[in-house]
């Protein structure tokens, strides 16, 4: 089964080579990597083009003429995808070598349309934070609506059964809306794998590091993304607040103690 991997990049010169090499190292070798550069101002494109020249049948690059944001950038990749499955890996994160192999086998065995996994955390310098975000074993639409429980770098969906899914054009948190739509289309819940299969790079300017921005952008998910009224969006935000700050933290474990 062929997997299309969508990688959005923007000023990722310090990370993109490691990201691409983690795909090249996959034990499941039936894949295509579509890299979409969002008008980077650094050396990202040159680094990518150097690797494309080595793997022209596996890796391709698309370039935005102007900075368009993550949604438009990823959507360009989805539009070009030819695989049975679609997965996402941003230009600063890393996959473990058996990630695709294990998820594809898991999805075929369990007839799952959507699969995600646990993942580890590292800092901006690539040093492990010795923490793992554990995936829920089963994720329903109702539960997913409370909080984003799918790490985008771990998610895979079956494009043959669900069709291609495009993210709404919001500047932030649009990946949550995309996965919500995937779960909504599926006849069964998303299925999580306990094993950690990827490593997420925690950046200093990430949304999660600014709690006010986190709440603001998540309000927009309900109000602008899902079309809820202001009152319903505020109500959903109270549920999100509890879920994010009191329930979801239980997913984070100190990997040194496991």
PDB file of C-alpha atoms in Angstrom:
ATOM      1  CA  UNK A   1       0.000   0.000   0.000  1.00  0.00           C
ATOM      2  CA  UNK A   2       1.403   3.361  -1.029  1.00  0.00           C
ATOM      3  CA  UNK A   3       1.624   6.186   1.518  1.00  0.00           C
ATOM      4  CA  UNK A   4       1.715   9.834   0.461  1.00  0.00           C
ATOM      5  CA  UNK A   5       3.626  11.910   2.997  1.00  0.00           C
ATOM      6  CA  UNK A   6       2.841  15.625   3.125  1.00  0.00           C
ATOM      7  CA  UNK A   7       5.601  17.828   4.520  1.00  0.00           C
ATOM      8  CA  UNK A   8       5.037  21.559   4.905  1.00  0.00           C
ATOM      9  CA  UNK A   9       8.177  23.641   5.386  1.00  0.00           C
ATOM     10  CA  UNK A  10       8.920  27.224   6.279  1.00  0.00           C
ATOM     11  CA  UNK A  11      12.418  28.384   7.218  1.00  0.00           C
ATOM     12  CA  UNK A  12      13.348  24.855   8.254  1.00  0.00           C
ATOM     13  CA  UNK A  13      16.981  24.815   7.149  1.00  0.00           C
ATOM     14  CA  UNK A  14      18.159  23.576  10.555  1.00  0.00           C
ATOM     15  CA  UNK A  15      15.756  20.627  10.636  1.00  0.00           C
ATOM     16  CA  UNK A  16      14.540  19.618   7.184  1.00  0.00           C
ATOM     17  CA  UNK A  17      17.401  17.254   6.309  1.00  0.00           C
ATOM     18  CA  UNK A  18      16.780  15.185   9.446  1.00  0.00           C
ATOM     19  CA  UNK A  19      13.065  15.117   8.686  1.00  0.00           C
ATOM     20  CA  UNK A  20      13.584  13.874   5.144  1.00  0.00           C
ATOM     21  CA  UNK A  21      16.172  11.288   6.205  1.00  0.00           C
ATOM     22  CA  UNK A  22      13.701   9.888   8.729  1.00  0.00           C
ATOM     23  CA  UNK A  23      11.354   9.200   5.801  1.00  0.00           C
ATOM     24  CA  UNK A  24      14.082   7.727   3.617  1.00  0.00           C
ATOM     25  CA  UNK A  25      14.931   5.365   6.498  1.00  0.00           C
ATOM     26  CA  UNK A  26      11.407   3.932   6.728  1.00  0.00           C
ATOM     27  CA  UNK A  27      11.188   0.148   6.640  1.00  0.00           C
ATOM     28  CA  UNK A  28       7.989   0.507   4.586  1.00  0.00           C
ATOM     29  CA  UNK A  29       9.397   1.716   1.278  1.00  0.00           C
ATOM     30  CA  UNK A  30       6.234   2.196  -0.779  1.00  0.00           C
ATOM     31  CA  UNK A  31       5.893   5.931  -0.241  1.00  0.00           C
ATOM     32  CA  UNK A  32       6.092   9.298  -1.918  1.00  0.00           C
ATOM     33  CA  UNK A  33       7.236  12.427  -0.084  1.00  0.00           C
ATOM     34  CA  UNK A  34       5.664  15.681  -1.242  1.00  0.00           C
ATOM     35  CA  UNK A  35       7.391  18.709   0.257  1.00  0.00           C
ATOM     36  CA  UNK A  36       5.670  22.067  -0.012  1.00  0.00           C
ATOM     37  CA  UNK A  37       7.775  25.107   0.850  1.00  0.00           C
ATOM     38  CA  UNK A  38       5.837  28.119   2.078  1.00  0.00           C
ATOM     39  CA  UNK A  39       8.145  30.804   0.633  1.00  0.00           C
ATOM     40  CA  UNK A  40      11.056  30.197   2.987  1.00  0.00           C
ATOM     41  CA  UNK A  41      13.649  32.942   3.236  1.00  0.00           C
ATOM     42  CA  UNK A  42      16.510  30.687   4.300  1.00  0.00           C
ATOM     43  CA  UNK A  43      18.307  27.735   2.680  1.00  0.00           C
ATOM     44  CA  UNK A  44      15.427  25.253   3.064  1.00  0.00           C
ATOM     45  CA  UNK A  45      14.670  24.944  -0.657  1.00  0.00           C
ATOM     46  CA  UNK A  46      18.310  24.350  -1.618  1.00  0.00           C
ATOM     47  CA  UNK A  47      18.631  21.592   0.968  1.00  0.00           C
ATOM     48  CA  UNK A  48      15.420  19.946  -0.207  1.00  0.00           C
ATOM     49  CA  UNK A  49      16.346  20.187  -3.885  1.00  0.00           C
ATOM     50  CA  UNK A  50      19.668  18.510  -3.142  1.00  0.00           C
ATOM     51  CA  UNK A  51      17.839  15.505  -1.670  1.00  0.00           C
ATOM     52  CA  UNK A  52      15.209  15.512  -4.421  1.00  0.00           C
ATOM     53  CA  UNK A  53      18.017  15.106  -6.946  1.00  0.00           C
ATOM     54  CA  UNK A  54      19.108  11.932  -5.135  1.00  0.00           C
ATOM     55  CA  UNK A  55      15.579  10.467  -4.930  1.00  0.00           C
ATOM     56  CA  UNK A  56      13.680  11.960  -7.891  1.00  0.00           C
ATOM     57  CA  UNK A  57      11.209   9.065  -8.053  1.00  0.00           C
ATOM     58  CA  UNK A  58      10.311   9.311  -4.369  1.00  0.00           C
ATOM     59  CA  UNK A  59      10.609  12.969  -3.329  1.00  0.00           C
ATOM     60  CA  UNK A  60       9.165  16.077  -4.974  1.00  0.00           C
ATOM     61  CA  UNK A  61       8.959  19.734  -4.012  1.00  0.00           C
ATOM     62  CA  UNK A  62       6.279  22.347  -4.591  1.00  0.00           C
ATOM     63  CA  UNK A  63       6.954  26.016  -3.867  1.00  0.00           C
ATOM     64  CA  UNK A  64       4.523  28.708  -2.773  1.00  0.00           C
ATOM     65  CA  UNK A  65       5.384  32.037  -4.390  1.00  0.00           C
ATOM     66  CA  UNK A  66       4.225  33.852  -1.267  1.00  0.00           C
ATOM     67  CA  UNK A  67       3.705  32.741   2.323  1.00  0.00           C
ATOM     68  CA  UNK A  68       0.246  31.157   2.465  1.00  0.00           C
ATOM     69  CA  UNK A  69       0.132  29.439   5.843  1.00  0.00           C
ATOM     70  CA  UNK A  70       0.010  25.809   6.902  1.00  0.00           C
ATOM     71  CA  UNK A  71      -3.494  25.002   5.639  1.00  0.00           C
ATOM     72  CA  UNK A  72      -2.979  26.116   2.037  1.00  0.00           C
ATOM     73  CA  UNK A  73       0.511  24.617   2.020  1.00  0.00           C
ATOM     74  CA  UNK A  74      -0.552  21.179   3.242  1.00  0.00           C
ATOM     75  CA  UNK A  75      -3.605  21.212   0.974  1.00  0.00           C
ATOM     76  CA  UNK A  76      -1.356  21.605  -2.077  1.00  0.00           C
ATOM     77  CA  UNK A  77       0.364  18.406  -1.030  1.00  0.00           C
ATOM     78  CA  UNK A  78      -2.888  16.546  -0.453  1.00  0.00           C
ATOM     79  CA  UNK A  79      -4.087  17.601  -3.885  1.00  0.00           C
ATOM     80  CA  UNK A  80      -0.971  16.095  -5.476  1.00  0.00           C
ATOM     81  CA  UNK A  81      -1.012  12.891  -3.431  1.00  0.00           C
ATOM     82  CA  UNK A  82      -1.405   9.572  -5.255  1.00  0.00           C
ATOM     83  CA  UNK A  83      -1.138   7.161  -2.319  1.00  0.00           C
ATOM     84  CA  UNK A  84      -3.689   4.825  -0.750  1.00  0.00           C
ATOM     85  CA  UNK A  85      -2.931   6.425   2.607  1.00  0.00           C
ATOM     86  CA  UNK A  86      -2.043  10.024   3.486  1.00  0.00           C
ATOM     87  CA  UNK A  87       0.244  10.998   6.349  1.00  0.00           C
ATOM     88  CA  UNK A  88       1.764  14.254   7.567  1.00  0.00           C
ATOM     89  CA  UNK A  89       5.226  15.188   8.793  1.00  0.00           C
ATOM     90  CA  UNK A  90       6.165  18.837   9.234  1.00  0.00           C
ATOM     91  CA  UNK A  91       9.645  20.017   8.341  1.00  0.00           C
ATOM     92  CA  UNK A  92      10.998  20.014  11.884  1.00  0.00           C
ATOM     93  CA  UNK A  93       9.718  16.673  13.208  1.00  0.00           C
ATOM     94  CA  UNK A  94      11.051  13.107  12.882  1.00  0.00           C
ATOM     95  CA  UNK A  95       9.618   9.649  12.332  1.00  0.00           C
ATOM     96  CA  UNK A  96      11.033   6.467  13.851  1.00  0.00           C
ATOM     97  CA  UNK A  97      12.160   3.876  11.255  1.00  0.00           C
ATOM     98  CA  UNK A  98       9.205   1.455  11.536  1.00  0.00           C
ATOM     99  CA  UNK A  99       6.504   4.112  11.795  1.00  0.00           C
ATOM    100  CA  UNK A 100       4.805   3.568   8.450  1.00  0.00           C
ATOM    101  CA  UNK A 101       5.235  -0.197   8.411  1.00  0.00           C
ATOM    102  CA  UNK A 102       3.590  -0.647  11.796  1.00  0.00           C
ATOM    103  CA  UNK A 103       0.731   1.742  11.119  1.00  0.00           C
ATOM    104  CA  UNK A 104      -0.119   0.350   7.699  1.00  0.00           C
ATOM    105  CA  UNK A 105      -0.150  -3.218   9.088  1.00  0.00           C
ATOM    106  CA  UNK A 106      -2.252  -2.067  12.051  1.00  0.00           C
ATOM    107  CA  UNK A 107      -4.788  -0.314   9.808  1.00  0.00           C
ATOM    108  CA  UNK A 108      -5.138  -3.304   7.488  1.00  0.00           C
ATOM    109  CA  UNK A 109      -5.448  -5.745  10.395  1.00  0.00           C
ATOM    110  CA  UNK A 110      -8.118  -3.695  12.190  1.00  0.00           C
ATOM    111  CA  UNK A 111      -9.796  -2.292   9.064  1.00  0.00           C
ATOM    112  CA  UNK A 112      -9.161   1.193  10.458  1.00  0.00           C
ATOM    113  CA  UNK A 113      -9.662   4.326   8.370  1.00  0.00           C
ATOM    114  CA  UNK A 114      -7.607   6.475  10.757  1.00  0.00           C
ATOM    115  CA  UNK A 115      -4.613   5.585  12.867  1.00  0.00           C
ATOM    116  CA  UNK A 116      -2.392   7.659  15.145  1.00  0.00           C
ATOM    117  CA  UNK A 117       0.258   6.839  17.720  1.00  0.00           C
ATOM    118  CA  UNK A 118       2.070   7.993  20.813  1.00  0.00           C
ATOM    119  CA  UNK A 119       5.036  10.296  20.223  1.00  0.00           C
ATOM    120  CA  UNK A 120       8.074  11.612  22.085  1.00  0.00           C
ATOM    121  CA  UNK A 121       9.081  15.220  22.689  1.00  0.00           C
ATOM    122  CA  UNK A 122      12.424  16.872  21.963  1.00  0.00           C
ATOM    123  CA  UNK A 123      13.524  20.477  22.314  1.00  0.00           C
ATOM    124  CA  UNK A 124      14.459  22.831  19.490  1.00  0.00           C
ATOM    125  CA  UNK A 125      18.048  21.577  19.549  1.00  0.00           C
ATOM    126  CA  UNK A 126      16.888  17.985  19.075  1.00  0.00           C
ATOM    127  CA  UNK A 127      17.596  16.903  22.640  1.00  0.00           C
ATOM    128  CA  UNK A 128      15.078  14.493  24.141  1.00  0.00           C
ATOM    129  CA  UNK A 129      12.793  15.925  26.810  1.00  0.00           C
ATOM    130  CA  UNK A 130      12.265  12.383  28.131  1.00  0.00           C
ATOM    131  CA  UNK A 131       8.523  12.752  27.773  1.00  0.00           C
ATOM    132  CA  UNK A 132       6.006  10.817  25.707  1.00  0.00           C
ATOM    133  CA  UNK A 133       2.475  11.799  24.724  1.00  0.00           C
ATOM    134  CA  UNK A 134       0.427   8.609  24.868  1.00  0.00           C
ATOM    135  CA  UNK A 135      -2.221   7.974  22.243  1.00  0.00           C
ATOM    136  CA  UNK A 136      -5.729   7.090  23.303  1.00  0.00           C
ATOM    137  CA  UNK A 137      -6.567   3.536  22.158  1.00  0.00           C
ATOM    138  CA  UNK A 138      -9.874   4.649  20.622  1.00  0.00           C
ATOM    139  CA  UNK A 139     -10.955   8.184  19.715  1.00  0.00           C
ATOM    140  CA  UNK A 140     -14.590   8.973  18.924  1.00  0.00           C
ATOM    141  CA  UNK A 141     -15.783  12.196  17.297  1.00  0.00           C
ATOM    142  CA  UNK A 142     -17.468  13.219  20.566  1.00  0.00           C
ATOM    143  CA  UNK A 143     -14.252  12.836  22.550  1.00  0.00           C
ATOM    144  CA  UNK A 144     -12.156  14.425  19.809  1.00  0.00           C
ATOM    145  CA  UNK A 145     -14.391  17.490  19.766  1.00  0.00           C
ATOM    146  CA  UNK A 146     -13.326  18.241  23.342  1.00  0.00           C
ATOM    147  CA  UNK A 147      -9.617  18.521  22.581  1.00  0.00           C
ATOM    148  CA  UNK A 148      -7.086  17.715  19.877  1.00  0.00           C
ATOM    149  CA  UNK A 149      -5.937  14.186  20.667  1.00  0.00           C
ATOM    150  CA  UNK A 150      -4.152  13.378  17.392  1.00  0.00           C
ATOM    151  CA  UNK A 151      -0.559  14.448  16.972  1.00  0.00           C
ATOM    152  CA  UNK A 152      -0.502  15.515  13.327  1.00  0.00           C
ATOM    153  CA  UNK A 153       2.939  13.949  12.795  1.00  0.00           C
ATOM    154  CA  UNK A 154       1.508  10.543  13.772  1.00  0.00           C
ATOM    155  CA  UNK A 155      -1.804  10.536  11.907  1.00  0.00           C
ATOM    156  CA  UNK A 156      -2.516   8.408   8.838  1.00  0.00           C
ATOM    157  CA  UNK A 157      -5.849   8.150   7.033  1.00  0.00           C
ATOM    158  CA  UNK A 158      -7.136   5.922   4.255  1.00  0.00           C
ATOM    159  CA  UNK A 159      -7.708   8.170   1.251  1.00  0.00           C
ATOM    160  CA  UNK A 160      -9.368   5.369  -0.693  1.00  0.00           C
ATOM    161  CA  UNK A 161     -12.207   4.981   1.804  1.00  0.00           C
ATOM    162  CA  UNK A 162     -12.474   8.540   3.158  1.00  0.00           C
ATOM    163  CA  UNK A 163     -11.393  10.510   0.111  1.00  0.00           C
ATOM    164  CA  UNK A 164      -8.896  13.356   0.284  1.00  0.00           C
ATOM    165  CA  UNK A 165      -9.466  15.697   3.213  1.00  0.00           C
ATOM    166  CA  UNK A 166      -8.490  19.347   3.030  1.00  0.00           C
ATOM    167  CA  UNK A 167      -7.868  21.664   5.968  1.00  0.00           C
ATOM    168  CA  UNK A 168      -9.928  24.871   6.316  1.00  0.00           C
ATOM    169  CA  UNK A 169      -7.910  28.002   5.650  1.00  0.00           C
ATOM    170  CA  UNK A 170      -7.239  29.047   9.227  1.00  0.00           C
ATOM    171  CA  UNK A 171      -3.732  30.168  10.143  1.00  0.00           C
ATOM    172  CA  UNK A 172      -3.545  28.006  13.263  1.00  0.00           C
ATOM    173  CA  UNK A 173      -4.896  24.658  14.540  1.00  0.00           C
ATOM    174  CA  UNK A 174      -6.339  23.715  11.157  1.00  0.00           C
ATOM    175  CA  UNK A 175      -4.885  20.205  11.476  1.00  0.00           C
ATOM    176  CA  UNK A 176      -7.385  19.524  14.282  1.00  0.00           C
ATOM    177  CA  UNK A 177     -10.262  20.442  11.968  1.00  0.00           C
ATOM    178  CA  UNK A 178      -8.867  18.200   9.249  1.00  0.00           C
ATOM    179  CA  UNK A 179      -8.680  15.198  11.567  1.00  0.00           C
ATOM    180  CA  UNK A 180     -12.127  15.987  12.977  1.00  0.00           C
ATOM    181  CA  UNK A 181     -13.477  15.793   9.439  1.00  0.00           C
ATOM    182  CA  UNK A 182     -11.673  12.490   8.899  1.00  0.00           C
ATOM    183  CA  UNK A 183     -13.194  10.974  12.047  1.00  0.00           C
ATOM    184  CA  UNK A 184     -16.603  12.363  11.076  1.00  0.00           C
ATOM    185  CA  UNK A 185     -16.397  10.673   7.660  1.00  0.00           C
ATOM    186  CA  UNK A 186     -15.237   7.354   9.053  1.00  0.00           C
ATOM    187  CA  UNK A 187     -17.731   4.652  10.014  1.00  0.00           C
ATOM    188  CA  UNK A 188     -15.553   3.780  13.000  1.00  0.00           C
ATOM    189  CA  UNK A 189     -13.533   5.744  15.571  1.00  0.00           C
ATOM    190  CA  UNK A 190      -9.879   6.616  15.046  1.00  0.00           C
ATOM    191  CA  UNK A 191      -7.556   3.987  16.495  1.00  0.00           C
ATOM    192  CA  UNK A 192      -4.432   4.818  18.498  1.00  0.00           C
ATOM    193  CA  UNK A 193      -1.241   2.812  18.857  1.00  0.00           C
ATOM    194  CA  UNK A 194       0.415   2.860  22.267  1.00  0.00           C
ATOM    195  CA  UNK A 195       3.923   2.582  20.827  1.00  0.00           C
ATOM    196  CA  UNK A 196       5.718   5.887  20.232  1.00  0.00           C
ATOM    197  CA  UNK A 197       6.458   6.144  16.518  1.00  0.00           C
ATOM    198  CA  UNK A 198       7.527   9.768  16.072  1.00  0.00           C
ATOM    199  CA  UNK A 199       9.361  12.647  17.731  1.00  0.00           C
ATOM    200  CA  UNK A 200       7.818  16.122  17.960  1.00  0.00           C
ATOM    201  CA  UNK A 201      10.084  19.163  18.169  1.00  0.00           C
ATOM    202  CA  UNK A 202       8.826  21.659  20.760  1.00  0.00           C
ATOM    203  CA  UNK A 203       9.595  25.118  19.391  1.00  0.00           C
ATOM    204  CA  UNK A 204       9.893  28.222  21.544  1.00  0.00           C
ATOM    205  CA  UNK A 205       7.254  30.060  19.500  1.00  0.00           C
ATOM    206  CA  UNK A 206       4.702  27.226  19.489  1.00  0.00           C
ATOM    207  CA  UNK A 207       1.057  27.963  20.286  1.00  0.00           C
ATOM    208  CA  UNK A 208       1.087  25.676  23.287  1.00  0.00           C
ATOM    209  CA  UNK A 209       3.786  27.813  24.902  1.00  0.00           C
ATOM    210  CA  UNK A 210       1.372  30.769  24.945  1.00  0.00           C
ATOM    211  CA  UNK A 211      -1.798  29.821  26.806  1.00  0.00           C
ATOM    212  CA  UNK A 212      -3.724  32.926  25.727  1.00  0.00           C
ATOM    213  CA  UNK A 213      -3.066  32.248  22.047  1.00  0.00           C
ATOM    214  CA  UNK A 214      -3.966  28.597  22.588  1.00  0.00           C
ATOM    215  CA  UNK A 215      -7.403  29.514  23.926  1.00  0.00           C
ATOM    216  CA  UNK A 216      -7.951  32.158  21.252  1.00  0.00           C
ATOM    217  CA  UNK A 217      -7.143  29.876  18.350  1.00  0.00           C
ATOM    218  CA  UNK A 218      -9.194  27.044  19.787  1.00  0.00           C
ATOM    219  CA  UNK A 219     -12.187  29.360  20.109  1.00  0.00           C
ATOM    220  CA  UNK A 220     -11.764  30.030  16.383  1.00  0.00           C
ATOM    221  CA  UNK A 221     -11.855  26.277  15.752  1.00  0.00           C
ATOM    222  CA  UNK A 222     -15.364  26.108  17.205  1.00  0.00           C
ATOM    223  CA  UNK A 223     -16.613  29.458  15.928  1.00  0.00           C
ATOM    224  CA  UNK A 224     -15.013  29.838  12.496  1.00  0.00           C
ATOM    225  CA  UNK A 225     -13.968  26.300  11.704  1.00  0.00           C
ATOM    226  CA  UNK A 226     -17.065  24.409  12.837  1.00  0.00           C
ATOM    227  CA  UNK A 227     -19.521  27.284  12.501  1.00  0.00           C
ATOM    228  CA  UNK A 228     -20.785  27.196  16.084  1.00  0.00           C
ATOM    229  CA  UNK A 229     -22.511  30.260  17.469  1.00  0.00           C
ATOM    230  CA  UNK A 230     -20.584  32.503  19.845  1.00  0.00           C
ATOM    231  CA  UNK A 231     -22.518  31.117  22.807  1.00  0.00           C
ATOM    232  CA  UNK A 232     -21.958  27.507  21.770  1.00  0.00           C
ATOM    233  CA  UNK A 233     -18.288  28.234  21.072  1.00  0.00           C
ATOM    234  CA  UNK A 234     -17.834  29.657  24.569  1.00  0.00           C
ATOM    235  CA  UNK A 235     -19.585  26.591  25.985  1.00  0.00           C
ATOM    236  CA  UNK A 236     -17.311  24.282  23.984  1.00  0.00           C
ATOM    237  CA  UNK A 237     -14.308  26.283  25.199  1.00  0.00           C
ATOM    238  CA  UNK A 238     -15.203  25.594  28.825  1.00  0.00           C
ATOM    239  CA  UNK A 239     -15.184  21.882  27.987  1.00  0.00           C
ATOM    240  CA  UNK A 240     -11.909  22.300  26.087  1.00  0.00           C
ATOM    241  CA  UNK A 241     -10.363  24.179  29.026  1.00  0.00           C
ATOM    242  CA  UNK A 242     -11.119  21.332  31.426  1.00  0.00           C
ATOM    243  CA  UNK A 243     -10.059  18.650  28.948  1.00  0.00           C
ATOM    244  CA  UNK A 244      -6.796  20.357  27.973  1.00  0.00           C
ATOM    245  CA  UNK A 245      -5.598  21.364  31.437  1.00  0.00           C
ATOM    246  CA  UNK A 246      -6.938  18.526  33.602  1.00  0.00           C
ATOM    247  CA  UNK A 247      -7.639  15.435  31.450  1.00  0.00           C
ATOM    248  CA  UNK A 248      -5.129  15.531  28.575  1.00  0.00           C
ATOM    249  CA  UNK A 249      -2.016  16.056  30.786  1.00  0.00           C
ATOM    250  CA  UNK A 250      -2.504  12.485  31.998  1.00  0.00           C
ATOM    251  CA  UNK A 251      -1.354  11.389  28.522  1.00  0.00           C
ATOM    252  CA  UNK A 252       2.125  12.811  29.169  1.00  0.00           C
ATOM    253  CA  UNK A 253       4.487  10.385  30.845  1.00  0.00           C
ATOM    254  CA  UNK A 254       8.089  10.685  31.933  1.00  0.00           C
ATOM    255  CA  UNK A 255       9.756   8.144  29.669  1.00  0.00           C
ATOM    256  CA  UNK A 256      12.609   7.702  32.118  1.00  0.00           C
ATOM    257  CA  UNK A 257      10.175   5.994  34.473  1.00  0.00           C
ATOM    258  CA  UNK A 258       8.763   3.535  31.962  1.00  0.00           C
TER     259      UNK A 258
END
